Coordinates of C-alpha atoms in Angstrom, one line a residue:
M10 CA 42.4 -41.2 29.9
E11 CA 43.3 -37.7 28.5
E12 CA 45.4 -36.6 25.7
A13 CA 48.7 -35.0 26.8
L14 CA 47.2 -31.5 26.1
L15 CA 43.8 -30.0 26.0
T16 CA 43.7 -29.1 22.3
S17 CA 45.9 -29.4 19.3
A18 CA 46.3 -25.7 19.6
N19 CA 47.6 -26.0 23.2
Q20 CA 50.1 -28.6 22.1
S21 CA 51.8 -25.9 20.1
V22 CA 51.9 -23.7 23.2
L23 CA 53.9 -26.1 25.2
A24 CA 56.1 -27.1 22.3
L25 CA 57.2 -23.5 21.7
D26 CA 60.8 -22.5 22.1
P27 CA 60.8 -20.9 25.6
E28 CA 62.7 -18.0 24.2
T29 CA 60.0 -17.0 21.8
D30 CA 58.2 -13.7 22.3
D31 CA 54.9 -14.8 20.8
L32 CA 53.4 -17.5 23.0
S33 CA 50.0 -17.5 21.4
P34 CA 49.4 -20.9 19.7
S35 CA 49.3 -21.3 16.0
E36 CA 45.9 -21.5 14.3
V37 CA 47.3 -23.8 11.6
S38 CA 47.3 -26.8 13.9
D39 CA 43.7 -26.1 14.9
R40 CA 42.6 -26.0 11.2
Q41 CA 44.5 -29.2 10.5
S42 CA 42.8 -30.9 13.4
A43 CA 39.4 -29.9 12.2
A44 CA 40.2 -31.4 8.8
D45 CA 41.5 -34.6 10.3
L46 CA 38.2 -35.0 12.3
A47 CA 36.0 -34.5 9.3
A48 CA 35.2 -38.2 8.8
G49 CA 34.6 -39.0 12.5
S50 CA 31.3 -39.4 14.4
T51 CA 32.3 -39.1 18.1
F52 CA 31.2 -36.2 20.1
P53 CA 34.6 -34.3 19.9
K54 CA 34.7 -34.9 16.1
V55 CA 31.2 -33.9 15.4
L56 CA 31.4 -30.8 17.6
R57 CA 34.6 -29.7 16.0
R58 CA 33.2 -30.2 12.5
R59 CA 30.1 -28.2 13.3
L60 CA 32.0 -25.4 14.8
D61 CA 34.2 -25.3 11.7
R62 CA 31.2 -25.4 9.4
F63 CA 29.6 -22.4 11.0
F64 CA 32.3 -20.2 9.5
A65 CA 32.8 -22.1 6.3
D66 CA 29.1 -22.4 5.4
G67 CA 28.4 -18.8 6.2
N68 CA 31.6 -17.5 4.7
I69 CA 32.2 -15.8 8.0
S70 CA 35.7 -14.7 9.1
P71 CA 36.5 -16.0 12.7
K72 CA 38.2 -12.7 13.3
A73 CA 36.8 -9.3 14.3
D74 CA 33.5 -8.3 12.7
R75 CA 32.0 -4.8 12.6
M76 CA 30.7 -5.1 16.1
M77 CA 34.1 -5.9 17.4
W78 CA 35.7 -2.9 15.7
V79 CA 33.0 -0.7 17.2
K80 CA 33.8 -2.1 20.6
I81 CA 37.5 -1.4 20.1
A82 CA 36.9 2.2 18.9
S83 CA 34.4 2.8 21.8
G84 CA 36.7 1.5 24.5
L85 CA 39.7 3.5 23.3
A86 CA 37.6 6.6 22.7
V87 CA 36.1 6.5 26.3
L88 CA 39.6 6.0 27.8
A89 CA 41.2 8.8 25.7
G90 CA 38.1 11.1 26.1
S91 CA 38.1 10.8 29.9
W92 CA 41.7 11.9 30.1
I93 CA 41.4 14.7 27.6
A94 CA 38.4 16.0 29.6
L95 CA 40.4 15.9 32.8
Y96 CA 43.1 18.2 31.4
A97 CA 40.9 20.3 29.2
L98 CA 38.2 21.0 31.8
R99 CA 40.3 20.9 34.9
P100 CA 37.3 19.8 37.0
D101 CA 36.8 20.2 40.7
S102 CA 37.4 17.2 43.0
W103 CA 34.1 15.4 42.5
K104 CA 34.1 15.8 38.8
F105 CA 37.7 14.7 38.8
V106 CA 36.8 11.5 40.6
A107 CA 33.9 10.9 38.2
L108 CA 36.1 11.2 35.1
Y109 CA 38.9 9.2 36.7
L110 CA 36.4 6.4 37.5
L111 CA 35.2 6.6 33.9
S112 CA 38.7 5.9 32.7
G113 CA 38.8 3.0 35.1
L114 CA 35.7 1.5 33.6
A115 CA 37.2 2.0 30.2
Q116 CA 40.3 0.1 31.3
T117 CA 38.1 -2.8 32.6
F118 CA 36.3 -2.8 29.2
L119 CA 39.6 -2.9 27.3
L120 CA 41.1 -5.7 29.4
L121 CA 38.0 -8.0 29.0
N122 CA 37.1 -7.1 25.4
I123 CA 40.2 -6.1 23.6
A124 CA 43.4 -7.2 25.5
H125 CA 42.1 -10.8 26.0
D126 CA 41.1 -11.3 22.4
S127 CA 44.3 -9.9 21.0
N128 CA 46.2 -12.1 23.4
H129 CA 44.7 -15.0 21.5
N130 CA 45.3 -13.5 18.1
A131 CA 41.5 -13.5 17.7
I132 CA 41.0 -9.9 16.5
S133 CA 43.0 -9.9 13.2
S134 CA 44.8 -12.2 10.9
S135 CA 47.7 -9.7 11.1
P136 CA 50.1 -10.5 13.9
F137 CA 51.1 -6.8 14.0
V138 CA 47.5 -5.7 14.7
N139 CA 47.0 -8.3 17.5
K140 CA 50.4 -7.4 19.0
L141 CA 49.5 -3.7 18.9
L142 CA 46.1 -4.2 20.6
N143 CA 47.6 -6.5 23.1
Y144 CA 49.5 -3.5 24.6
A145 CA 46.2 -2.6 26.0
F146 CA 47.4 -4.7 29.0
D147 CA 50.4 -2.5 29.4
L148 CA 48.2 0.6 29.0
C149 CA 46.4 -0.7 32.1
G150 CA 49.6 -1.3 34.0
I151 CA 49.8 -5.1 33.4
S152 CA 52.6 -6.8 31.4
S153 CA 51.1 -8.1 28.2
Y154 CA 54.0 -10.4 27.7
M155 CA 53.7 -12.1 31.1
W156 CA 50.0 -12.3 30.8
R157 CA 50.4 -14.1 27.5
I158 CA 52.7 -16.7 29.1
L159 CA 50.6 -17.3 32.2
H160 CA 47.3 -17.4 30.3
H161 CA 48.4 -19.8 27.6
R162 CA 50.9 -22.0 29.3
G163 CA 49.5 -21.6 32.8
H164 CA 45.8 -22.0 32.0
H165 CA 44.6 -23.0 28.6
S166 CA 46.9 -26.0 28.5
C167 CA 46.0 -27.3 32.0
I168 CA 42.5 -26.2 33.0
N169 CA 41.8 -26.7 36.7
L170 CA 44.9 -28.8 37.3
Q171 CA 46.3 -28.0 40.8
G172 CA 49.9 -26.8 40.6
E173 CA 49.7 -26.1 36.9
D174 CA 46.7 -23.9 36.2
D175 CA 47.8 -20.4 37.1
A176 CA 44.2 -19.3 37.6
L177 CA 44.1 -21.6 40.7
T178 CA 47.0 -19.8 42.4
G179 CA 45.5 -18.8 45.8
R180 CA 48.8 -17.5 47.4
G181 CA 47.8 -19.5 50.5
I182 CA 44.9 -17.2 51.0
F183 CA 42.5 -19.4 49.1
R184 CA 41.9 -23.0 48.7
F185 CA 40.5 -23.4 45.1
T186 CA 40.7 -27.2 44.7
P187 CA 40.2 -30.3 46.8
H188 CA 43.7 -31.4 46.1
E189 CA 45.5 -28.7 48.1
P190 CA 45.9 -28.4 51.9
R191 CA 43.3 -26.7 53.9
A192 CA 44.1 -24.1 56.6
R193 CA 41.8 -23.3 59.4
F194 CA 41.2 -19.7 58.1
H195 CA 40.0 -21.1 54.8
R196 CA 36.6 -21.7 56.4
F197 CA 36.1 -18.0 56.0
Q198 CA 37.3 -17.7 52.4
H199 CA 33.8 -17.4 51.0
I200 CA 33.4 -14.3 53.2
Y201 CA 36.6 -12.5 52.5
A202 CA 36.9 -13.6 48.9
L203 CA 35.4 -10.5 47.3
F204 CA 37.7 -8.2 49.3
F205 CA 40.8 -10.0 48.1
Y206 CA 39.4 -10.3 44.5
A207 CA 39.2 -6.5 44.5
M208 CA 43.0 -6.4 45.0
F209 CA 43.6 -8.5 41.9
S210 CA 44.7 -5.8 39.5
L211 CA 46.8 -4.0 42.2
D212 CA 48.6 -7.3 42.7
Y213 CA 49.4 -7.5 39.0
V214 CA 50.5 -3.9 38.7
F215 CA 52.8 -3.9 41.8
V216 CA 53.7 -7.5 42.6
R217 CA 52.7 -10.3 40.3
D218 CA 54.5 -9.2 37.1
F219 CA 57.8 -8.5 38.9
E220 CA 57.4 -11.8 40.8
S221 CA 56.9 -13.7 37.6
F222 CA 59.9 -12.2 35.9
F223 CA 62.4 -12.3 38.8
F224 CA 61.0 -14.8 41.3
P225 CA 59.0 -17.3 39.3
S226 CA 57.2 -20.1 41.0
H227 CA 56.1 -22.1 38.0
D228 CA 58.6 -24.4 36.3
Y229 CA 57.7 -23.2 32.8
L230 CA 58.6 -19.6 33.9
K231 CA 61.9 -20.8 35.5
R232 CA 62.8 -22.5 32.2
T233 CA 61.9 -19.4 30.1
R234 CA 64.6 -17.0 29.0
H235 CA 62.7 -13.7 28.6
P236 CA 63.9 -11.4 25.8
K237 CA 65.8 -8.4 27.1
R238 CA 63.3 -6.1 25.4
E239 CA 60.5 -7.5 27.6
Y240 CA 62.3 -6.4 30.7
A241 CA 62.6 -2.9 29.2
I242 CA 58.9 -3.0 28.2
L243 CA 58.0 -4.2 31.7
F244 CA 59.7 -1.2 33.5
A245 CA 58.7 1.3 30.8
G246 CA 55.1 0.2 30.8
K247 CA 54.8 0.4 34.6
A248 CA 56.5 3.8 34.6
F249 CA 54.2 5.1 31.9
Y250 CA 51.1 3.8 33.7
L251 CA 52.0 5.2 37.1
T252 CA 53.0 8.5 35.6
Y253 CA 49.7 9.2 33.8
M254 CA 47.6 7.6 36.6
L255 CA 49.3 9.1 39.6
L256 CA 52.0 11.7 39.0
L257 CA 50.5 13.9 36.2
P258 CA 47.2 14.6 38.0
V259 CA 49.2 15.8 41.0
L260 CA 51.9 17.7 39.1
V261 CA 49.9 19.1 36.2
L262 CA 46.4 19.4 37.5
G263 CA 47.5 20.2 41.1
K264 CA 45.2 17.7 42.6
S265 CA 45.8 16.4 46.2
P266 CA 48.0 13.3 46.3
L267 CA 45.4 11.8 48.7
L268 CA 42.6 12.5 46.2
V269 CA 44.5 10.9 43.3
A270 CA 45.6 7.9 45.4
G271 CA 42.1 7.3 46.6
S272 CA 40.7 7.5 43.1
F273 CA 43.5 5.2 41.9
L274 CA 42.6 2.7 44.6
L275 CA 38.9 2.9 43.8
V276 CA 39.6 2.3 40.1
H277 CA 41.5 -0.8 40.9
L278 CA 38.9 -2.1 43.2
I279 CA 36.4 -1.9 40.3
I280 CA 38.9 -3.5 37.8
G281 CA 40.0 -6.2 40.2
L282 CA 36.6 -7.3 41.3
S283 CA 35.1 -7.2 37.8
V284 CA 37.8 -9.1 36.0
T285 CA 38.2 -11.7 38.7
L286 CA 34.5 -12.5 38.9
V287 CA 34.2 -12.8 35.1
F288 CA 36.9 -15.5 35.1
Q289 CA 36.4 -17.2 38.5
T290 CA 32.8 -18.0 37.7
T291 CA 33.8 -20.1 34.6
H292 CA 36.0 -22.7 36.2
T293 CA 35.9 -22.6 40.0
I294 CA 32.3 -23.4 40.9
D295 CA 30.7 -26.2 42.8
T296 CA 29.8 -28.3 39.7
T297 CA 33.1 -28.2 37.8
Y298 CA 35.7 -30.9 38.0
F299 CA 39.4 -30.6 39.2
P300 CA 41.5 -33.4 37.6
L301 CA 44.4 -34.9 39.4
E302 CA 46.5 -35.1 36.3
R303 CA 46.5 -34.4 32.6
G304 CA 45.7 -38.0 31.6
E305 CA 42.3 -38.3 33.1
F306 CA 40.3 -37.8 29.9
D307 CA 40.4 -39.6 26.6
N308 CA 40.0 -36.3 24.7
S309 CA 40.7 -32.7 25.4
V310 CA 37.1 -31.7 24.6
Y311 CA 35.8 -33.8 27.5
H312 CA 38.3 -32.1 29.8
I313 CA 37.0 -28.7 28.7
F314 CA 33.4 -29.6 29.3
A315 CA 34.2 -31.1 32.8
T316 CA 36.1 -28.1 34.0
T317 CA 34.3 -25.2 32.4
A318 CA 30.9 -23.5 32.8
D319 CA 29.0 -20.8 31.0
Y320 CA 26.7 -18.2 32.4
A321 CA 24.1 -15.6 31.2
T322 CA 24.7 -16.7 27.6
S323 CA 21.3 -15.3 26.6
N324 CA 22.0 -11.9 28.1
P325 CA 23.6 -9.6 25.4
V326 CA 24.5 -6.9 27.9
V327 CA 26.6 -9.4 30.0
S328 CA 28.2 -10.7 26.8
W329 CA 29.0 -7.2 25.6
L330 CA 30.6 -6.0 28.8
A331 CA 32.4 -9.3 29.7
G332 CA 34.0 -9.7 26.3
G333 CA 32.0 -12.9 25.6
L334 CA 33.8 -14.7 28.4
N335 CA 30.5 -15.9 29.8
H336 CA 30.5 -18.1 26.7
H337 CA 33.5 -19.8 28.1
I338 CA 33.3 -23.3 26.7
A339 CA 33.2 -21.9 23.2
H340 CA 36.2 -19.7 24.1
H341 CA 38.3 -22.8 25.2
L342 CA 37.2 -24.8 22.1
C343 CA 37.9 -21.9 19.7
P344 CA 40.4 -19.5 21.4
Y345 CA 41.4 -17.9 18.1
V346 CA 37.9 -16.8 17.3
C347 CA 36.8 -13.3 18.1
H348 CA 34.3 -13.2 21.0
T349 CA 31.6 -11.5 19.0
H350 CA 31.0 -14.9 17.3
Y351 CA 30.6 -16.8 20.6
A352 CA 26.8 -16.7 20.9
P353 CA 26.0 -18.8 17.8
L354 CA 29.0 -21.1 18.7
T355 CA 27.5 -21.6 22.1
R356 CA 24.2 -22.7 20.6
I357 CA 26.1 -25.3 18.6
V358 CA 28.0 -26.4 21.7
K359 CA 24.9 -26.8 23.8
E360 CA 22.9 -28.6 21.1
T361 CA 25.7 -31.0 20.3
A362 CA 26.4 -31.8 23.9
E363 CA 22.7 -32.5 24.5
E364 CA 22.6 -34.8 21.5
F365 CA 25.5 -36.8 22.8
G366 CA 24.5 -36.8 26.4
V367 CA 27.6 -34.8 27.5
P368 CA 26.9 -32.5 30.6
Y369 CA 26.9 -28.9 29.6
R370 CA 27.3 -26.6 32.7
Q371 CA 25.7 -23.2 32.7
H372 CA 24.0 -20.7 35.0
P373 CA 21.2 -18.5 33.8
T374 CA 22.7 -15.3 35.3
M375 CA 26.0 -14.0 36.4
S376 CA 24.8 -13.6 40.0
R377 CA 23.9 -17.3 40.1
A378 CA 27.4 -18.1 38.8
I379 CA 29.0 -15.9 41.5
L380 CA 26.8 -17.7 44.1
H381 CA 28.0 -21.1 43.0
H382 CA 31.6 -19.9 43.1
L383 CA 31.1 -18.8 46.7
I384 CA 29.4 -22.1 47.5
L385 CA 32.5 -23.9 46.2
L386 CA 34.8 -21.7 48.4
K387 CA 32.6 -22.5 51.4
Q388 CA 32.7 -26.2 50.7
L389 CA 36.5 -26.3 50.2
G390 CA 37.0 -24.2 53.3
N391 CA 35.1 -26.6 55.5
E392 CA 36.0 -30.0 54.0
N393 CA 39.2 -31.9 53.5

């Protein structure tokens, strides 16, 4: 029943030349789609028209507003300030750990709030600005180029599709969908989940990026010829990250290698657990749907609503820290829009869904969303 792809924007993703270095979809196709829908009265058409009107009627740019630029400046300032303080003050061990952890919190903030939006070209109309800010991934030890591929081709174009959606890759440790085999140890996955989630960013820094470049498991990665400069950026980025995070504190500040390594591990436990829970609670919960194939829905909008859930949308603190990703349906409907606009868009999404009788999935708090994610893991671990 479904269109070949989830949105007109995502069509452009899969149609891109695999050798291209910019895998973010074009906004032109999305604007054309909105214009084509203007005369329709079905739920997808009305919803798209209302979302489009929000910006047109209010003369609002869908890109970064003042709040977003404050967030960008704040995140970068805290990261830079923590490292300047480390070398200027040369603190003792406990103060070193505190400042080091502060830099880790800043990295988490950058990944969720700046890197993700720039990955979608949602911060600026200038490709250069988005590309520059997207290197926040590399600043945090993760390949921005590979994340862009996996996130666009391996998630946005195939939400909750087993074997295609990269977010469902459980490496055999997890069973995230009812369409994959169940191992006996999966019955404990709701218990050990948080432990492995905490390893998420370490996996990206030391394993996942290299695996995706040199030992790809997805067909679209096997078909992609990566530009040579991306191989250079991969190794240069990793070297830069490991140098400033691990080597310089030992060589310049004279800190114990064990202290630095322990602080590094603690930082990644925070980053890994935070980022994983922000994303996992939006698609893999006990009330979302896992399609067998792309053609199950008549329209991409229904696919998004069936496979995606929001949480804590009335909590501005969660929205601020999570980069608006708790407004996840609005994000998938409008991936080129800066997340600081998501709150009013979510109200439009919710009201329109209620008007047309389309189920809108949400949890009042993030803790409830986490609980329902763990409920799904327990169900999938005990049922075939």
